[in-house]
């Protein structure tokens, strides 16, 4: 049975990724600041915390970097602390996790698969979220660079770029009819996505069916990025 660690596994997309992978036969470990029952507490910006969790769940065949935060602020009002926190949770978290599993796989002379959760905003910026857009763009760049570097060892690193997905993190925007209308005007599919649709893409990228897929940013956005 292949084993995978999912960060951000306590809610939203991460929780659904855990459910879908478990149903598909994976041995799933969830990590979160507020982990689910049986999960592991992890601040993804904490280097020592990563080592502790990896020690607890090793060996692994896959890693899903799904932990994230989101807020909004005009550029002129954005505090440095908020910018740095956004970058740390998203980018530093992906870096530490990817580096951690890559080191262990190399030591053991084997390979695995990493899936990072980016965003449609990595390629299609929106106003009022400079720090979030920057962080998600950096995840896409980190994914490409890691894929090139780790590819010769057999390890694959890919990312998913979700569009607007119905989760607790988007509940405020989807609770506003004007915001919802603005978002859906950009989605050719004309509807909000569900966490299961992201989880299915994660499952594919982790699987042997994606054995020749490396370094991609896969849009799962109802066609937003096609416009």
Tab-separated table of C-alpha atoms in Angstrom:
chain	number	residue	atom	x	y	z
A	1	UNK	CA	0.000	0.000	0.000
A	2	UNK	CA	1.563	3.343	-1.022
A	3	UNK	CA	1.859	5.985	1.691
A	4	UNK	CA	1.305	9.732	1.412
A	5	UNK	CA	1.488	12.766	3.693
A	6	UNK	CA	-1.048	15.543	3.121
A	7	UNK	CA	-0.464	18.925	4.739
A	8	UNK	CA	-3.504	21.066	5.357
A	9	UNK	CA	-5.334	17.793	5.827
A	10	UNK	CA	-7.626	19.090	8.539
A	11	UNK	CA	-10.146	20.897	6.351
A	12	UNK	CA	-11.164	22.001	2.877
A	13	UNK	CA	-9.265	20.649	-0.108
A	14	UNK	CA	-6.699	18.884	2.077
A	15	UNK	CA	-9.336	16.931	3.972
A	16	UNK	CA	-10.972	15.852	0.718
A	17	UNK	CA	-7.592	14.809	-0.707
A	18	UNK	CA	-7.133	12.587	2.343
A	19	UNK	CA	-10.577	11.032	1.864
A	20	UNK	CA	-10.139	10.384	-1.873
A	21	UNK	CA	-6.650	8.930	-1.525
A	22	UNK	CA	-7.679	6.680	1.356
A	23	UNK	CA	-10.595	5.385	-0.718
A	24	UNK	CA	-8.149	4.678	-3.560
A	25	UNK	CA	-5.980	2.493	-1.342
A	26	UNK	CA	-3.348	4.914	-0.106
A	27	UNK	CA	-2.126	4.903	3.487
A	28	UNK	CA	-2.785	8.544	4.339
A	29	UNK	CA	-1.203	10.692	7.043
A	30	UNK	CA	-2.708	14.137	7.570
A	31	UNK	CA	-0.813	17.093	9.031
A	32	UNK	CA	-2.252	20.455	10.012
A	33	UNK	CA	-2.031	23.176	12.622
A	34	UNK	CA	-5.348	21.728	13.819
A	35	UNK	CA	-5.010	18.120	12.690
A	36	UNK	CA	-7.903	15.699	12.384
A	37	UNK	CA	-8.157	12.773	14.768
A	38	UNK	CA	-5.114	10.588	14.269
A	39	UNK	CA	-3.294	13.331	12.366
A	40	UNK	CA	-0.070	15.185	13.087
A	41	UNK	CA	0.267	18.758	14.286
A	42	UNK	CA	2.469	20.740	11.919
A	43	UNK	CA	3.307	24.370	11.311
A	44	UNK	CA	4.632	24.077	7.756
A	45	UNK	CA	7.022	26.991	8.325
A	46	UNK	CA	8.820	25.073	11.110
A	47	UNK	CA	11.858	23.134	9.868
A	48	UNK	CA	12.136	21.035	13.009
A	49	UNK	CA	8.425	20.321	12.897
A	50	UNK	CA	8.762	18.915	9.394
A	51	UNK	CA	11.528	16.553	10.493
A	52	UNK	CA	9.457	15.393	13.458
A	53	UNK	CA	6.426	14.620	11.285
A	54	UNK	CA	8.492	12.946	8.554
A	55	UNK	CA	10.166	10.765	11.162
A	56	UNK	CA	6.721	9.759	12.428
A	57	UNK	CA	5.179	8.852	9.064
A	58	UNK	CA	8.168	7.552	7.098
A	59	UNK	CA	8.433	5.772	4.684
A	60	UNK	CA	6.397	7.741	2.151
A	61	UNK	CA	5.733	7.398	-1.546
A	62	UNK	CA	4.060	10.781	-1.971
A	63	UNK	CA	3.672	14.251	-0.489
A	64	UNK	CA	0.808	16.692	-1.060
A	65	UNK	CA	1.592	20.266	0.017
A	66	UNK	CA	-1.910	21.588	0.552
A	67	UNK	CA	-1.576	23.821	3.630
A	68	UNK	CA	-2.430	27.440	2.961
A	69	UNK	CA	-3.937	30.676	4.173
A	70	UNK	CA	-5.741	33.494	2.391
A	71	UNK	CA	-6.728	37.075	3.086
A	72	UNK	CA	-7.214	40.288	1.152
A	73	UNK	CA	-5.668	43.759	1.353
A	74	UNK	CA	-4.955	46.529	-1.157
A	75	UNK	CA	-1.261	46.765	-2.016
A	76	UNK	CA	-0.891	50.176	-0.365
A	77	UNK	CA	-2.324	48.849	2.900
A	78	UNK	CA	-0.601	45.466	2.928
A	79	UNK	CA	1.628	45.039	5.975
A	80	UNK	CA	5.051	43.446	5.583
A	81	UNK	CA	4.222	40.926	8.304
A	82	UNK	CA	1.167	39.745	6.357
A	83	UNK	CA	3.203	39.443	3.152
A	84	UNK	CA	5.962	37.490	4.897
A	85	UNK	CA	3.470	35.187	6.641
A	86	UNK	CA	1.760	34.394	3.330
A	87	UNK	CA	5.086	33.567	1.693
A	88	UNK	CA	6.208	31.471	4.650
A	89	UNK	CA	3.101	29.294	4.875
A	90	UNK	CA	2.857	28.687	1.141
A	91	UNK	CA	6.383	28.833	-0.255
A	92	UNK	CA	8.589	27.943	2.701
A	93	UNK	CA	6.171	25.154	3.577
A	94	UNK	CA	6.376	23.644	0.087
A	95	UNK	CA	10.146	24.028	0.066
A	96	UNK	CA	10.699	22.359	3.432
A	97	UNK	CA	8.372	19.491	2.635
A	98	UNK	CA	9.766	18.858	-0.829
A	99	UNK	CA	13.345	19.072	0.391
A	100	UNK	CA	12.586	16.760	3.297
A	101	UNK	CA	11.149	13.923	1.223
A	102	UNK	CA	13.711	14.387	-1.570
A	103	UNK	CA	16.604	13.981	0.865
A	104	UNK	CA	15.149	10.792	2.296
A	105	UNK	CA	14.299	9.296	-1.075
A	106	UNK	CA	17.808	10.010	-2.339
A	107	UNK	CA	19.387	8.437	0.745
A	108	UNK	CA	17.267	5.334	0.203
A	109	UNK	CA	17.995	5.363	-3.547
A	110	UNK	CA	14.342	5.497	-4.480
A	111	UNK	CA	11.875	8.109	-5.658
A	112	UNK	CA	8.381	9.442	-5.116
A	113	UNK	CA	5.871	12.052	-6.207
A	114	UNK	CA	5.126	15.520	-4.854
A	115	UNK	CA	1.996	17.526	-5.617
A	116	UNK	CA	1.859	21.203	-4.642
A	117	UNK	CA	-1.343	23.222	-4.518
A	118	UNK	CA	-0.906	26.522	-6.344
A	119	UNK	CA	-3.786	28.600	-7.772
A	120	UNK	CA	-5.208	29.976	-10.983
A	121	UNK	CA	-3.965	33.323	-9.662
A	122	UNK	CA	-0.399	32.139	-10.284
A	123	UNK	CA	-1.049	32.891	-13.963
A	124	UNK	CA	-4.143	35.124	-13.808
A	125	UNK	CA	-3.614	37.771	-11.127
A	126	UNK	CA	-6.469	39.423	-9.250
A	127	UNK	CA	-6.505	42.723	-7.379
A	128	UNK	CA	-6.349	42.967	-3.611
A	129	UNK	CA	-4.264	39.836	-3.094
A	130	UNK	CA	-0.685	40.728	-4.047
A	131	UNK	CA	0.770	38.539	-1.296
A	132	UNK	CA	-1.434	35.541	-2.141
A	133	UNK	CA	-0.838	35.841	-5.903
A	134	UNK	CA	2.908	36.176	-5.346
A	135	UNK	CA	3.024	33.131	-3.078
A	136	UNK	CA	1.034	30.963	-5.462
A	137	UNK	CA	3.224	32.058	-8.373
A	138	UNK	CA	6.298	31.153	-6.363
A	139	UNK	CA	4.880	27.673	-5.718
A	140	UNK	CA	4.533	27.194	-9.479
A	141	UNK	CA	8.158	28.261	-9.974
A	142	UNK	CA	9.398	26.065	-7.133
A	143	UNK	CA	7.540	23.137	-8.694
A	144	UNK	CA	9.237	23.597	-12.060
A	145	UNK	CA	12.696	24.008	-10.544
A	146	UNK	CA	12.323	20.985	-8.275
A	147	UNK	CA	10.992	18.878	-11.162
A	148	UNK	CA	14.061	19.668	-13.264
A	149	UNK	CA	16.459	18.987	-10.414
A	150	UNK	CA	14.826	15.836	-9.052
A	151	UNK	CA	13.652	14.351	-12.335
A	152	UNK	CA	16.886	12.412	-12.962
A	153	UNK	CA	16.337	10.565	-9.666
A	154	UNK	CA	12.861	9.474	-10.746
A	155	UNK	CA	11.031	11.845	-8.414
A	156	UNK	CA	8.221	13.850	-9.990
A	157	UNK	CA	7.040	17.263	-8.762
A	158	UNK	CA	3.823	18.750	-10.115
A	159	UNK	CA	1.360	21.411	-9.069
A	160	UNK	CA	-2.361	21.989	-9.373
A	161	UNK	CA	-3.875	25.416	-10.003
A	162	UNK	CA	-7.410	25.365	-8.590
A	163	UNK	CA	-9.921	27.978	-9.608
A	164	UNK	CA	-12.740	29.009	-7.307
A	165	UNK	CA	-13.467	25.986	-5.099
A	166	UNK	CA	-16.161	25.668	-2.446
A	167	UNK	CA	-14.212	25.474	0.824
A	168	UNK	CA	-14.226	27.231	4.219
A	169	UNK	CA	-11.463	29.492	2.851
A	170	UNK	CA	-13.723	30.811	0.080
A	171	UNK	CA	-16.947	30.919	2.084
A	172	UNK	CA	-16.769	34.693	2.596
A	173	UNK	CA	-16.532	35.445	-1.122
A	174	UNK	CA	-19.116	32.865	-2.135
A	175	UNK	CA	-21.447	34.250	0.501
A	176	UNK	CA	-21.456	37.592	-1.345
A	177	UNK	CA	-23.685	37.471	-4.450
A	178	UNK	CA	-21.709	40.221	-6.195
A	179	UNK	CA	-18.381	38.478	-5.535
A	180	UNK	CA	-19.803	35.168	-6.688
A	181	UNK	CA	-21.120	36.728	-9.898
A	182	UNK	CA	-17.721	38.351	-10.576
A	183	UNK	CA	-15.917	35.056	-10.044
A	184	UNK	CA	-18.298	33.012	-12.170
A	185	UNK	CA	-18.050	35.540	-14.986
A	186	UNK	CA	-14.486	34.297	-15.411
A	187	UNK	CA	-15.350	30.588	-15.404
A	188	UNK	CA	-16.599	29.158	-18.718
A	189	UNK	CA	-18.055	26.183	-16.829
A	190	UNK	CA	-20.345	28.646	-15.055
A	191	UNK	CA	-20.117	27.050	-11.626
A	192	UNK	CA	-17.986	26.772	-8.524
A	193	UNK	CA	-15.663	23.764	-8.270
A	194	UNK	CA	-15.809	21.156	-5.518
A	195	UNK	CA	-12.895	19.887	-3.393
A	196	UNK	CA	-13.371	16.385	-4.812
A	197	UNK	CA	-12.461	17.696	-8.267
A	198	UNK	CA	-9.096	18.894	-6.956
A	199	UNK	CA	-8.576	15.668	-5.032
A	200	UNK	CA	-9.138	13.606	-8.185
A	201	UNK	CA	-6.423	15.575	-9.955
A	202	UNK	CA	-4.068	15.028	-7.014
A	203	UNK	CA	-4.771	11.307	-7.173
A	204	UNK	CA	-3.881	11.247	-10.863
A	205	UNK	CA	-0.617	13.143	-10.423
A	206	UNK	CA	0.487	10.833	-7.612
A	207	UNK	CA	-0.358	7.709	-9.571
A	208	UNK	CA	1.625	5.633	-12.039
A	209	UNK	CA	-0.801	6.857	-14.711
A	210	UNK	CA	1.111	10.158	-14.505
A	211	UNK	CA	4.566	8.544	-14.620
A	212	UNK	CA	5.659	10.781	-17.541
A	213	UNK	CA	4.118	13.956	-16.115
A	214	UNK	CA	6.659	16.187	-14.373
A	215	UNK	CA	6.900	19.910	-13.684
A	216	UNK	CA	3.388	20.812	-14.815
A	217	UNK	CA	0.968	23.377	-13.395
A	218	UNK	CA	-2.366	21.651	-13.999
A	219	UNK	CA	-5.370	24.009	-14.088
A	220	UNK	CA	-8.507	22.640	-12.437
A	221	UNK	CA	-10.565	25.763	-12.786
A	222	UNK	CA	-13.572	25.256	-15.044
A	223	UNK	CA	-11.719	26.951	-17.883
A	224	UNK	CA	-10.721	30.188	-16.100
A	225	UNK	CA	-7.098	29.991	-17.264
A	226	UNK	CA	-8.197	29.387	-20.862
A	227	UNK	CA	-9.713	32.861	-21.104
